Coordinates of C-alpha atoms in Angstrom, one line a residue:
Chain A
M545 CA 82.8 87.9 126.2
T546 CA 84.4 89.5 129.3
P547 CA 88.2 89.3 129.8
T548 CA 87.8 86.9 132.8
D549 CA 85.4 84.8 130.7
S550 CA 87.9 84.4 128.0
L551 CA 90.7 83.8 130.5
S552 CA 88.8 80.9 132.2
R553 CA 87.9 79.5 128.8
A554 CA 91.5 79.6 127.7
S555 CA 92.8 78.0 130.8
S556 CA 90.2 75.3 130.8
R557 CA 91.0 74.6 127.2
R558 CA 94.7 74.5 128.0
A559 CA 94.0 71.9 130.6
G560 CA 92.5 69.7 127.9
R561 CA 95.4 70.2 125.5
R562 CA 98.7 68.5 125.4
S563 CA 101.0 71.5 125.4
L564 CA 101.3 75.2 125.2
A565 CA 102.3 74.8 121.5
G566 CA 98.9 73.2 120.9
T567 CA 97.2 76.3 122.4
L568 CA 99.2 78.5 120.2
E569 CA 98.2 76.6 117.1
R570 CA 94.6 77.0 118.3
V571 CA 94.7 80.8 118.5
L572 CA 97.2 81.4 115.7
P573 CA 94.5 81.5 112.9
R574 CA 92.6 84.1 114.9
L575 CA 95.8 86.0 115.6
V576 CA 96.7 86.0 111.9
V577 CA 93.3 87.3 110.8
A578 CA 93.1 89.8 113.7
P579 CA 95.2 92.6 112.1
S580 CA 93.0 92.6 109.0
L581 CA 89.9 92.6 111.0
A582 CA 91.2 95.5 113.1
V583 CA 92.2 97.3 109.9
A584 CA 88.7 96.8 108.5
L585 CA 87.0 97.9 111.8
F586 CA 89.0 101.1 111.9
F587 CA 89.6 102.0 108.2
V588 CA 86.2 100.9 106.9
Y589 CA 83.6 100.9 109.6
G590 CA 85.2 103.5 111.9
Y591 CA 85.7 105.8 108.9
M592 CA 82.1 105.4 107.9
L593 CA 81.0 106.4 111.4
W594 CA 83.5 109.2 111.4
T595 CA 82.3 110.6 108.1
F596 CA 78.7 110.3 109.3
I597 CA 79.6 112.3 112.4
L598 CA 81.3 114.9 110.3
S599 CA 78.1 115.2 108.2
L600 CA 76.3 116.2 111.4
T601 CA 78.7 119.1 112.1
G602 CA 79.2 122.5 110.6
S603 CA 82.8 121.7 109.5
R604 CA 84.1 123.9 106.7
M605 CA 87.8 124.1 105.9
L606 CA 88.8 121.8 108.8
P607 CA 86.8 119.1 110.7
Q608 CA 85.1 120.6 113.7
Y609 CA 82.8 119.0 116.1
N610 CA 80.1 121.6 116.5
F611 CA 77.0 119.6 115.9
V612 CA 74.2 121.1 113.8
G613 CA 72.0 118.0 113.5
L614 CA 70.8 117.2 110.0
E615 CA 71.3 120.7 108.7
Q616 CA 74.0 119.6 106.2
Y617 CA 71.5 117.1 104.7
A618 CA 68.9 119.9 104.4
R619 CA 71.5 122.1 102.7
L620 CA 72.5 119.2 100.4
F621 CA 69.0 118.6 99.2
A622 CA 68.4 122.3 98.7
N623 CA 71.6 122.5 96.7
E624 CA 71.1 123.0 93.0
R625 CA 74.4 121.5 92.1
W626 CA 73.7 118.3 94.1
H627 CA 70.4 118.0 92.2
V628 CA 72.3 118.1 88.9
A629 CA 74.8 115.6 90.2
A630 CA 72.1 113.2 91.5
T631 CA 70.1 113.5 88.3
N632 CA 73.2 113.0 86.2
L633 CA 74.0 109.8 88.1
V634 CA 70.5 108.4 87.4
V635 CA 70.8 109.3 83.7
F636 CA 74.5 108.2 83.4
G637 CA 74.1 105.1 85.5
G638 CA 70.9 104.0 83.9
L639 CA 72.1 104.4 80.3
F640 CA 75.5 103.0 81.1
I641 CA 74.1 99.9 82.7
A642 CA 71.4 99.3 80.1
I643 CA 73.8 99.7 77.1
C644 CA 76.5 97.6 78.7
L645 CA 74.1 94.8 79.3
V646 CA 72.6 94.8 75.8
L647 CA 75.9 95.2 74.1
G648 CA 77.7 92.7 76.4
L649 CA 75.0 90.1 75.9
A650 CA 74.8 90.6 72.2
L651 CA 78.6 90.2 71.8
A652 CA 78.7 87.2 74.1
I653 CA 75.9 85.4 72.1
F654 CA 77.6 86.2 68.8
L655 CA 80.9 85.1 70.1
D656 CA 79.4 81.8 71.3
Q657 CA 78.6 80.7 67.8
R658 CA 82.0 78.8 67.3
I659 CA 83.7 81.9 65.9
R660 CA 87.1 81.6 64.5
Q661 CA 89.6 83.8 66.3
E662 CA 87.3 84.0 69.2
G663 CA 90.2 84.6 71.6
A664 CA 91.6 87.5 69.6
L665 CA 88.2 89.2 69.4
R666 CA 87.6 88.6 73.1
T667 CA 90.9 90.2 73.9
I668 CA 90.0 93.3 71.8
Y669 CA 86.6 93.7 73.4
L670 CA 88.0 93.5 76.9
Y671 CA 91.3 95.5 76.7
P672 CA 89.7 98.9 77.6
M673 CA 89.0 97.4 81.1
A674 CA 92.7 97.3 81.7
L675 CA 93.1 101.0 81.2
S676 CA 92.9 103.7 83.8
L677 CA 89.7 105.7 83.5
I678 CA 92.0 108.8 83.3
V679 CA 93.5 107.4 80.1
T680 CA 90.0 106.6 78.8
G681 CA 89.0 110.1 79.6
V682 CA 92.0 111.7 77.9
V683 CA 91.5 109.6 74.7
W684 CA 87.8 110.2 74.4
R685 CA 88.3 113.9 75.1
W686 CA 90.6 113.9 72.1
L687 CA 88.2 111.9 69.9
L688 CA 85.2 114.1 70.9
N689 CA 87.1 117.3 70.4
P690 CA 84.8 119.1 67.9
S691 CA 87.4 120.9 65.8
L692 CA 89.9 118.0 65.5
G693 CA 88.2 114.8 66.5
I694 CA 85.5 112.6 65.1
E695 CA 83.4 115.6 64.0
A696 CA 86.2 117.0 61.9
L697 CA 86.9 113.5 60.5
V698 CA 83.4 112.9 59.3
Q699 CA 83.2 116.4 58.0
S700 CA 86.4 115.8 56.0
W701 CA 84.7 112.7 54.4
G702 CA 82.2 115.2 52.8
F703 CA 79.4 115.3 55.4
E704 CA 79.9 119.0 56.1
N705 CA 76.9 119.5 58.2
F706 CA 77.8 116.6 60.6
R707 CA 77.7 117.8 64.2
F708 CA 79.1 115.9 67.1
D709 CA 80.0 118.5 69.7
W710 CA 78.4 116.9 72.8
L711 CA 81.5 117.5 74.8
V712 CA 80.9 121.3 74.8
D713 CA 77.1 121.1 74.9
P714 CA 75.8 121.4 78.5
D715 CA 72.7 119.3 77.6
M716 CA 74.6 116.6 75.8
A717 CA 77.9 116.4 77.7
I718 CA 76.6 113.8 80.1
Y719 CA 76.2 111.4 77.2
T720 CA 79.9 111.6 76.4
L721 CA 80.5 110.1 79.8
V722 CA 78.2 107.2 78.8
I723 CA 80.0 106.6 75.6
A724 CA 83.4 106.4 77.2
A725 CA 82.2 104.4 80.1
V726 CA 80.4 101.9 77.9
W727 CA 83.5 101.5 75.7
Q728 CA 85.5 100.8 78.9
A729 CA 83.2 98.3 80.6
S730 CA 81.0 96.6 78.0
G731 CA 83.8 94.1 77.2
F732 CA 83.8 93.0 80.8
V733 CA 80.0 92.4 80.7
M734 CA 80.6 90.4 77.5
A735 CA 83.1 88.2 79.4
L736 CA 80.6 87.7 82.3
F737 CA 77.9 86.6 79.9
L738 CA 80.2 84.4 77.9
A739 CA 81.2 82.6 81.0
G740 CA 77.5 82.2 81.9
L741 CA 76.7 80.9 78.4
R742 CA 79.5 78.4 78.5
G743 CA 78.0 77.1 81.8
I744 CA 74.6 76.3 80.2
D745 CA 73.9 72.7 79.4
D746 CA 73.9 71.9 75.7
S747 CA 71.1 69.5 76.1
L748 CA 68.8 72.5 76.6
F749 CA 69.6 73.7 73.1
K750 CA 69.1 70.2 71.7
A751 CA 65.7 69.8 73.4
A752 CA 64.6 73.2 72.1
A753 CA 65.8 72.4 68.6
L754 CA 63.8 69.2 68.6
D755 CA 60.8 71.2 69.5
G756 CA 61.4 73.3 66.4
A757 CA 62.1 76.5 68.3
S758 CA 64.1 79.1 66.3
L759 CA 67.5 80.2 67.6
P760 CA 66.5 83.7 68.7
R761 CA 63.5 82.2 70.5
V762 CA 65.7 79.7 72.3
Y763 CA 67.9 82.5 73.5
W764 CA 65.0 84.7 74.6
R765 CA 62.9 82.0 76.3
I766 CA 65.5 79.6 77.6
V767 CA 69.0 81.0 77.7
L768 CA 68.2 84.4 79.1
P769 CA 66.3 83.1 82.1
C770 CA 69.3 80.9 82.9
L771 CA 71.6 83.9 82.8
R772 CA 69.5 85.8 85.4
P773 CA 72.2 85.5 88.1
V774 CA 74.8 86.9 85.7
V775 CA 72.6 89.8 84.8
F776 CA 72.2 90.4 88.5
S777 CA 75.9 90.4 89.2
A778 CA 76.6 92.6 86.2
V779 CA 74.0 95.2 87.2
M780 CA 75.5 95.1 90.7
I781 CA 79.1 95.7 89.5
L782 CA 78.1 98.3 86.9
A783 CA 76.0 100.3 89.3
H784 CA 78.9 100.2 91.7
I785 CA 81.2 101.6 89.0
A786 CA 78.7 104.2 88.1
I787 CA 78.3 105.5 91.7
K788 CA 82.0 105.6 92.2
S789 CA 82.7 107.3 88.8
F790 CA 85.1 110.1 89.5
D791 CA 88.2 109.6 87.4
L792 CA 86.4 109.6 84.1
V793 CA 84.5 112.8 84.8
M794 CA 87.7 114.5 86.0
A795 CA 89.6 113.5 82.8
L796 CA 86.8 113.8 80.2
T797 CA 84.8 116.8 81.1
G798 CA 86.1 118.1 84.5
G799 CA 82.5 118.2 85.5
G800 CA 81.8 120.9 82.9
P801 CA 80.6 122.7 80.9
G802 CA 79.8 124.6 84.2
Y803 CA 78.8 121.8 86.4
A804 CA 76.6 120.1 83.8
T805 CA 78.4 116.7 84.2
D806 CA 78.9 116.7 87.9
L807 CA 78.3 113.4 89.6
P808 CA 78.0 112.8 93.4
A809 CA 81.6 111.6 93.5
T810 CA 82.9 114.8 92.0
F811 CA 80.5 116.9 94.0
M812 CA 81.8 115.2 97.2
Y813 CA 85.4 115.8 96.2
A814 CA 85.0 119.4 95.2
H815 CA 83.1 120.4 98.4
T816 CA 85.4 118.4 100.8
F817 CA 88.8 119.2 99.4
T818 CA 88.6 122.4 97.3
R819 CA 85.6 124.4 98.5
G820 CA 86.1 124.1 102.2
Q821 CA 82.7 122.5 102.9
I822 CA 83.7 119.4 104.8
G823 CA 80.3 119.0 106.5
L824 CA 78.3 119.2 103.2
G825 CA 80.8 117.0 101.5
S826 CA 80.5 114.4 104.2
A827 CA 76.8 114.4 103.9
S828 CA 77.1 113.8 100.2
A829 CA 79.5 110.9 100.9
I830 CA 77.0 109.3 103.2
M831 CA 74.3 109.6 100.6
M832 CA 76.6 107.8 98.2
L833 CA 77.1 105.1 100.8
C834 CA 73.3 104.8 101.1
G835 CA 73.1 104.5 97.3
V836 CA 75.6 101.6 97.4
L837 CA 73.8 99.9 100.3
A838 CA 70.4 100.3 98.4
I839 CA 71.9 98.1 95.7
L840 CA 74.0 95.8 97.8
I841 CA 71.5 94.7 100.4
P842 CA 68.8 93.4 98.0
Y843 CA 71.6 91.7 96.1
L844 CA 73.1 90.0 99.1
Y845 CA 69.6 89.1 100.3
S846 CA 68.7 87.3 97.1
E847 CA 72.1 85.6 97.0
L848 CA 71.8 84.2 100.5
R849 CA 68.2 83.1 99.8
E850 CA 69.2 81.3 96.7
R851 CA 72.0 79.5 98.5
K852 CA 69.6 78.4 101.3
H853 CA 67.1 77.1 98.8
G854 CA 69.8 75.2 97.0
Chain B
M905 CA 76.8 71.5 70.6
D906 CA 73.7 72.5 68.6
N907 CA 73.6 76.1 69.6
V908 CA 75.2 77.0 66.3
I909 CA 73.9 77.5 62.8
R910 CA 74.9 74.2 61.3
R911 CA 73.2 73.7 57.9
R912 CA 75.1 75.3 55.1
T913 CA 72.2 76.6 53.2
P914 CA 72.8 79.9 51.3
R915 CA 70.8 81.7 54.0
A916 CA 72.8 80.2 56.8
R917 CA 76.0 81.2 55.0
L918 CA 74.8 84.7 54.6
L919 CA 73.9 84.8 58.3
R920 CA 77.3 83.6 59.2
A921 CA 79.0 86.2 57.0
G922 CA 76.9 88.8 58.7
L923 CA 77.9 87.6 62.1
Y924 CA 81.5 87.9 61.3
A925 CA 81.1 91.3 59.7
L926 CA 79.3 92.4 62.9
L927 CA 81.9 91.1 65.2
I928 CA 84.8 92.6 63.2
A929 CA 83.0 95.9 63.0
A930 CA 82.6 95.9 66.8
A931 CA 86.3 95.0 67.2
L932 CA 87.3 98.0 65.0
V933 CA 85.1 100.3 67.1
Y934 CA 86.8 99.0 70.3
L935 CA 90.2 99.4 68.7
L936 CA 89.6 102.9 67.3
P937 CA 90.6 104.9 70.4
L938 CA 93.8 103.0 70.8
V939 CA 94.7 103.3 67.2
V940 CA 94.0 107.1 67.2
M941 CA 96.0 107.4 70.4
V942 CA 99.0 105.7 68.9
L943 CA 98.7 107.5 65.5
T944 CA 98.4 110.9 67.2
S945 CA 101.3 110.3 69.4
V946 CA 103.8 109.8 66.6
K947 CA 102.7 112.8 64.4
P948 CA 104.1 116.3 64.4
I949 CA 101.6 118.8 65.7
E950 CA 101.2 120.6 62.3
E951 CA 99.9 117.4 60.9
I952 CA 97.4 117.1 63.7
R953 CA 96.1 120.6 63.2
A954 CA 95.5 119.8 59.6
G955 CA 92.9 117.3 60.7
A956 CA 92.9 113.7 59.4
L957 CA 92.5 111.8 62.6
L958 CA 93.0 108.4 61.1
S959 CA 95.7 109.1 58.5
L960 CA 99.1 107.6 58.9
P961 CA 101.8 110.1 59.9
S962 CA 103.6 111.4 56.9
H963 CA 106.5 112.4 59.2
F964 CA 106.9 109.8 61.8
T965 CA 108.3 111.2 65.0
L966 CA 109.0 110.0 68.5
D967 CA 109.5 113.5 69.8
P968 CA 106.1 113.6 71.5
W969 CA 107.0 110.5 73.5
I970 CA 110.3 111.9 74.5
K971 CA 108.7 115.2 75.5
A972 CA 105.9 113.5 77.5
W973 CA 108.5 111.4 79.3
S974 CA 111.0 114.0 80.2
S975 CA 110.0 117.6 79.6
A976 CA 106.3 118.2 79.3
C977 CA 104.6 120.4 81.9
T978 CA 102.3 119.0 84.5
G979 CA 101.0 122.0 86.3
M980 CA 103.9 124.0 87.6
R981 CA 106.7 121.7 86.8
C982 CA 108.1 120.8 83.4
D983 CA 110.0 117.5 83.7
G984 CA 107.7 115.1 82.1
L985 CA 106.0 112.0 83.4
S986 CA 109.2 110.0 84.3
G987 CA 109.3 111.0 87.9
Y988 CA 105.6 110.2 88.4
F989 CA 106.0 106.9 86.6
V990 CA 108.7 106.0 89.1
N991 CA 106.3 107.1 91.9
S992 CA 103.7 104.8 90.7
I993 CA 106.2 101.9 90.7
K994 CA 107.2 102.8 94.2
I995 CA 103.6 102.7 95.3
V996 CA 102.5 99.7 93.3
V997 CA 105.3 97.2 94.2
P998 CA 105.1 97.2 98.0
A999 CA 101.3 97.7 98.0
V1000 CA 100.8 94.7 95.7
A1001 CA 103.2 92.5 97.6
I1002 CA 101.9 93.2 101.0
S1003 CA 98.2 93.0 100.2
T1004 CA 98.6 89.8 98.3
L1005 CA 100.6 88.2 101.2
V1006 CA 98.0 89.3 103.7
G1007 CA 95.2 88.1 101.5
A1008 CA 96.8 84.7 101.1
I1009 CA 97.2 84.2 104.9
N1010 CA 93.7 85.5 105.6
G1011 CA 92.2 83.2 102.9
Y1012 CA 94.1 80.2 104.3
A1013 CA 93.2 80.9 107.9
L1014 CA 89.5 81.5 107.0
T1015 CA 89.1 78.3 105.1
K1016 CA 91.5 75.7 106.6
W1017 CA 91.4 76.8 110.2
R1018 CA 87.8 77.8 110.6
F1019 CA 86.9 79.1 114.0
R1020 CA 83.8 80.4 115.6
G1021 CA 82.9 83.6 113.8
S1022 CA 85.3 83.1 110.9
E1023 CA 82.4 83.4 108.4
L1024 CA 81.4 86.7 110.1
V1025 CA 85.0 87.9 109.9
F1026 CA 85.1 87.2 106.2
A1027 CA 81.8 88.9 105.6
M1028 CA 83.0 92.0 107.5
L1029 CA 86.3 92.1 105.5
L1030 CA 84.4 91.6 102.3
F1031 CA 82.3 94.8 102.8
G1032 CA 85.6 96.7 102.1
C1033 CA 85.1 95.7 98.4
F1034 CA 81.9 97.6 98.2
V1035 CA 82.4 100.7 100.3
P1036 CA 82.5 103.9 98.1
F1037 CA 85.8 105.4 98.8
Q1038 CA 84.3 108.9 99.1
V1039 CA 83.2 107.8 102.6
V1040 CA 86.8 107.2 103.8
L1041 CA 88.6 110.1 102.1
M1042 CA 88.4 112.8 104.8
P1043 CA 89.1 110.5 107.8
M1044 CA 92.0 108.9 105.9
A1045 CA 93.4 112.4 105.1
R1046 CA 93.3 113.2 108.9
T1047 CA 94.8 109.8 109.9
L1048 CA 97.7 110.1 107.4
G1049 CA 98.4 113.5 108.8
W1050 CA 98.6 112.2 112.4
L1051 CA 100.8 109.3 111.3
G1052 CA 103.1 111.7 109.6
L1053 CA 102.4 110.0 106.3
A1054 CA 100.5 112.8 104.5
S1055 CA 101.6 113.5 100.9
S1056 CA 104.1 110.6 101.0
V1057 CA 104.6 107.4 99.0
S1058 CA 104.4 105.3 102.2
G1059 CA 101.0 106.9 102.9
L1060 CA 99.7 105.8 99.6
V1061 CA 101.1 102.3 100.0
L1062 CA 99.2 102.1 103.3
V1063 CA 96.0 103.2 101.8
H1064 CA 96.2 100.8 98.9
V1065 CA 97.1 97.9 101.2
V1066 CA 94.2 98.7 103.5
Y1067 CA 91.6 98.8 100.8
G1068 CA 93.2 96.0 98.8
I1069 CA 93.0 93.4 101.5
A1070 CA 89.2 92.9 101.0
F1071 CA 89.8 91.8 97.4
T1072 CA 92.9 89.7 97.9
T1073 CA 91.2 87.9 100.9
L1074 CA 88.2 87.2 98.6
F1075 CA 90.4 85.8 95.9
F1076 CA 92.4 83.5 98.1
R1077 CA 89.5 82.4 100.2
N1078 CA 87.5 81.3 97.2
Y1079 CA 90.5 79.5 95.8
Y1080 CA 91.5 77.7 99.0
V1081 CA 87.9 76.6 99.7
A1082 CA 88.3 74.3 96.7
V1083 CA 91.6 72.7 98.0
P1084 CA 90.6 69.4 99.6
D1085 CA 90.7 69.3 103.4
E1086 CA 91.9 65.7 103.7
M1087 CA 95.5 66.6 103.0
I1088 CA 95.4 69.4 105.5
N1089 CA 93.8 67.3 108.2
A1090 CA 96.4 64.5 107.6
A1091 CA 99.2 67.0 108.0
K1092 CA 97.6 68.4 111.1
L1093 CA 97.5 64.8 112.6
D1094 CA 101.2 64.5 111.7
G1095 CA 101.8 67.5 113.9
A1096 CA 102.4 70.0 111.1
G1097 CA 101.7 73.6 112.3
F1098 CA 99.8 76.5 110.9
F1099 CA 102.7 78.1 108.9
R1100 CA 104.2 74.8 107.9
I1101 CA 101.0 73.6 106.3
F1102 CA 100.6 76.9 104.5
W1103 CA 104.2 76.8 103.3
R1104 CA 104.4 73.1 102.2
I1105 CA 100.8 72.4 101.1
L1106 CA 98.9 75.5 100.1
L1107 CA 101.6 77.8 98.7
P1108 CA 102.9 75.3 96.1
V1109 CA 99.4 75.1 94.5
S1110 CA 98.7 78.8 94.8
G1111 CA 100.4 79.9 91.6
P1112 CA 97.3 80.7 89.6
I1113 CA 95.6 82.7 92.4
I1114 CA 98.7 84.6 93.3
T1115 CA 98.9 85.6 89.6
V1116 CA 95.2 86.7 89.7
S1117 CA 95.7 88.6 92.9
V1118 CA 98.9 90.3 91.7
I1119 CA 97.5 91.3 88.4
W1120 CA 94.2 92.6 89.9
Q1121 CA 96.0 94.6 92.6
F1122 CA 98.6 95.9 90.1
T1123 CA 95.9 97.1 87.7
Q1124 CA 93.8 98.7 90.4
I1125 CA 96.6 100.5 92.1
W1126 CA 98.4 101.6 88.9
N1127 CA 95.1 103.0 87.6
D1128 CA 94.1 104.6 90.8
F1129 CA 93.3 108.3 90.6
L1130 CA 91.1 109.1 93.6
F1131 CA 93.6 108.2 96.3
G1132 CA 96.4 109.7 94.4
V1133 CA 94.8 113.1 93.9
A1134 CA 93.4 113.2 97.4
F1135 CA 96.5 112.1 99.4
A1136 CA 99.6 112.6 97.3
G1137 CA 101.9 115.6 97.5
F1138 CA 104.0 117.1 94.6
D1139 CA 106.7 114.5 95.2
S1140 CA 104.5 111.5 95.5
Q1141 CA 101.9 111.9 92.8
P1142 CA 101.2 108.7 90.7
V1143 CA 101.3 108.8 87.0
T1144 CA 97.5 109.0 86.5
V1145 CA 97.4 112.3 88.5
A1146 CA 100.3 113.7 86.6
L1147 CA 98.7 112.7 83.3
N1148 CA 95.5 114.5 84.2
N1149 CA 97.4 117.6 85.3
M1150 CA 99.4 117.5 82.1
V1151 CA 96.3 117.3 79.9
N1152 CA 94.6 120.1 81.9
T1153 CA 97.6 122.4 81.9
S1154 CA 96.3 125.4 80.0
T1155 CA 99.5 127.4 79.6
G1156 CA 101.1 127.5 76.1
V1157 CA 100.0 125.7 73.0
K1158 CA 97.9 122.6 73.3
E1159 CA 100.1 119.7 72.2
Y1160 CA 97.7 116.8 71.5
N1161 CA 100.5 114.5 70.3
V1162 CA 102.3 114.9 73.6
D1163 CA 99.0 114.3 75.5
M1164 CA 98.4 111.1 73.6
A1165 CA 102.0 109.9 74.1
A1166 CA 101.6 110.6 77.9
A1167 CA 98.4 108.7 77.9
M1168 CA 100.1 105.8 76.2
I1169 CA 103.0 105.9 78.7
A1170 CA 100.5 105.8 81.6
A1171 CA 98.5 103.0 79.9
L1172 CA 101.3 100.7 78.8
P1173 CA 102.1 98.9 82.0
T1174 CA 98.6 97.6 82.5
L1175 CA 98.1 97.0 78.8
V1176 CA 101.2 94.9 78.6
V1177 CA 100.1 92.9 81.7
Y1178 CA 96.7 92.4 80.1
V1179 CA 98.1 91.2 76.8
L1180 CA 100.6 88.8 78.5
A1181 CA 98.2 87.4 81.1
G1182 CA 94.7 88.2 79.9
K1183 CA 93.3 84.9 81.2
Y1184 CA 94.2 85.8 84.8
F1185 CA 93.0 89.3 84.4
V1186 CA 89.6 88.0 83.4
R1187 CA 89.6 85.6 86.3
G1188 CA 90.3 88.4 88.7
L1189 CA 87.4 90.5 87.2
T1190 CA 85.0 87.6 87.5
A1191 CA 86.2 86.1 90.7
G1192 CA 84.0 88.4 92.9
S1193 CA 80.9 88.1 90.7
V1194 CA 80.5 84.7 89.2
K1195 CA 81.8 82.7 92.2
G1196 CA 80.4 85.1 94.8

């Protein structure tokens, strides 16, 4: 819309309205939303573009606009540390999502059996979600401390050969992130599934019981398919948490031993803010954005399609 | 409801006992880190070095808490978490208030005064919920520098408001969609204006969603680490950043009890909110996913 266009529109509209106040009322809703839209355009979309542009430059300590094409992406994919970080994300994200789903669904189904004190149990399963990932990292670092934590505890019970030193083992350290993250988020998945289960019509169970189906069978064949949208949402949210994971790594392993537990988020931060590689860091940030979009777009697509088809 | 094991046969009883055992065992596992954190924070360091992670303290002490609050070292400085705790409050209070207010007005305008393109505007705002913040870090650092807000509390408030609006708008929009339009249309016919309708009709029924939004924003901002570590200066660091620095300070003897007390101090505000208003907390968590 050109300015003159909107002007003539406004004036023709005004002619049809009773007063100036009426016109004001008409534009007020737009006026009220406009600042937020402007903020989003600048701070979200503008910044995405800005970071993309930076990723095409040779910026090091400070942003510079000497364009080098896709060189930073080539460097990124040739970077050993990035490979470790990307592989770690696949391992960490995959395990984190899978275990949270299984555990969350199991807890939700068990809790849905008219359990006494359900509220208290639910509160206990969910409280870690209220904590900062830094707190979670600090606590688990203490629990996983080989000489004073769980390892020492189990050894003191008489199992002297018990080993649980994943935190300092470069090959196993990534799994400590999985443990802590599952502890933090599985209760949330439980809450999602529980809400989903409560939404299922009881007559389904009755019909299945009349047919003589066993309870596990009912859950597997009838309930689970009904929960498909919940599974979808949960995967979406968990994947999003996994891609953004930064705090937990910083507090639990610091990316170590070496860079064995680096994730894209810590890679990006280290290169952009401490190693003076803004161009490379920006390229990694854009790859993270692509990762989020790769999950988000199919999700939104299916959501919209479902809505259209009723 | 027939989705429960009803018949009281011995087998069913056994099954039910097993179910409870399983649920309680799971609860203990979830509680373990909190219990260990509390126990460790009230033990003298000698007791901790002797092992026995789960044993009750034989000499109960609050010294670790006092030290964590007022004299433990976070990097270069040794004046405890107290100053950073105050920083977090200074960041959280305005950021929560502003983002909730803006979200409420947005949600209201986008549902009760729909205009051409209002759905598109909502969709564009919503994307802010999904953007990985790594994409905005560097440009934001530059912008804060230009605005003269680098390393300041105000700068962090701005950042949290900017990236909180997407969530608060989502909350209020989904809530106001369910408020019947008839009342609003009647009020419009009576000549009530935009803000009057908001003030007299929408706001009085907004209690629950305001609670959800405040709790969500409070938890998110209090627990934030990324923005804090990227944009804060020495004088504006939030408590999460200070906690991480404290635990990673390598000078001197490692005092695990002080670390755990510090972690408790950083965790308490959100834990208390969760215990007091868990219902709203869950609603915030699920608002974006179940209702879509």
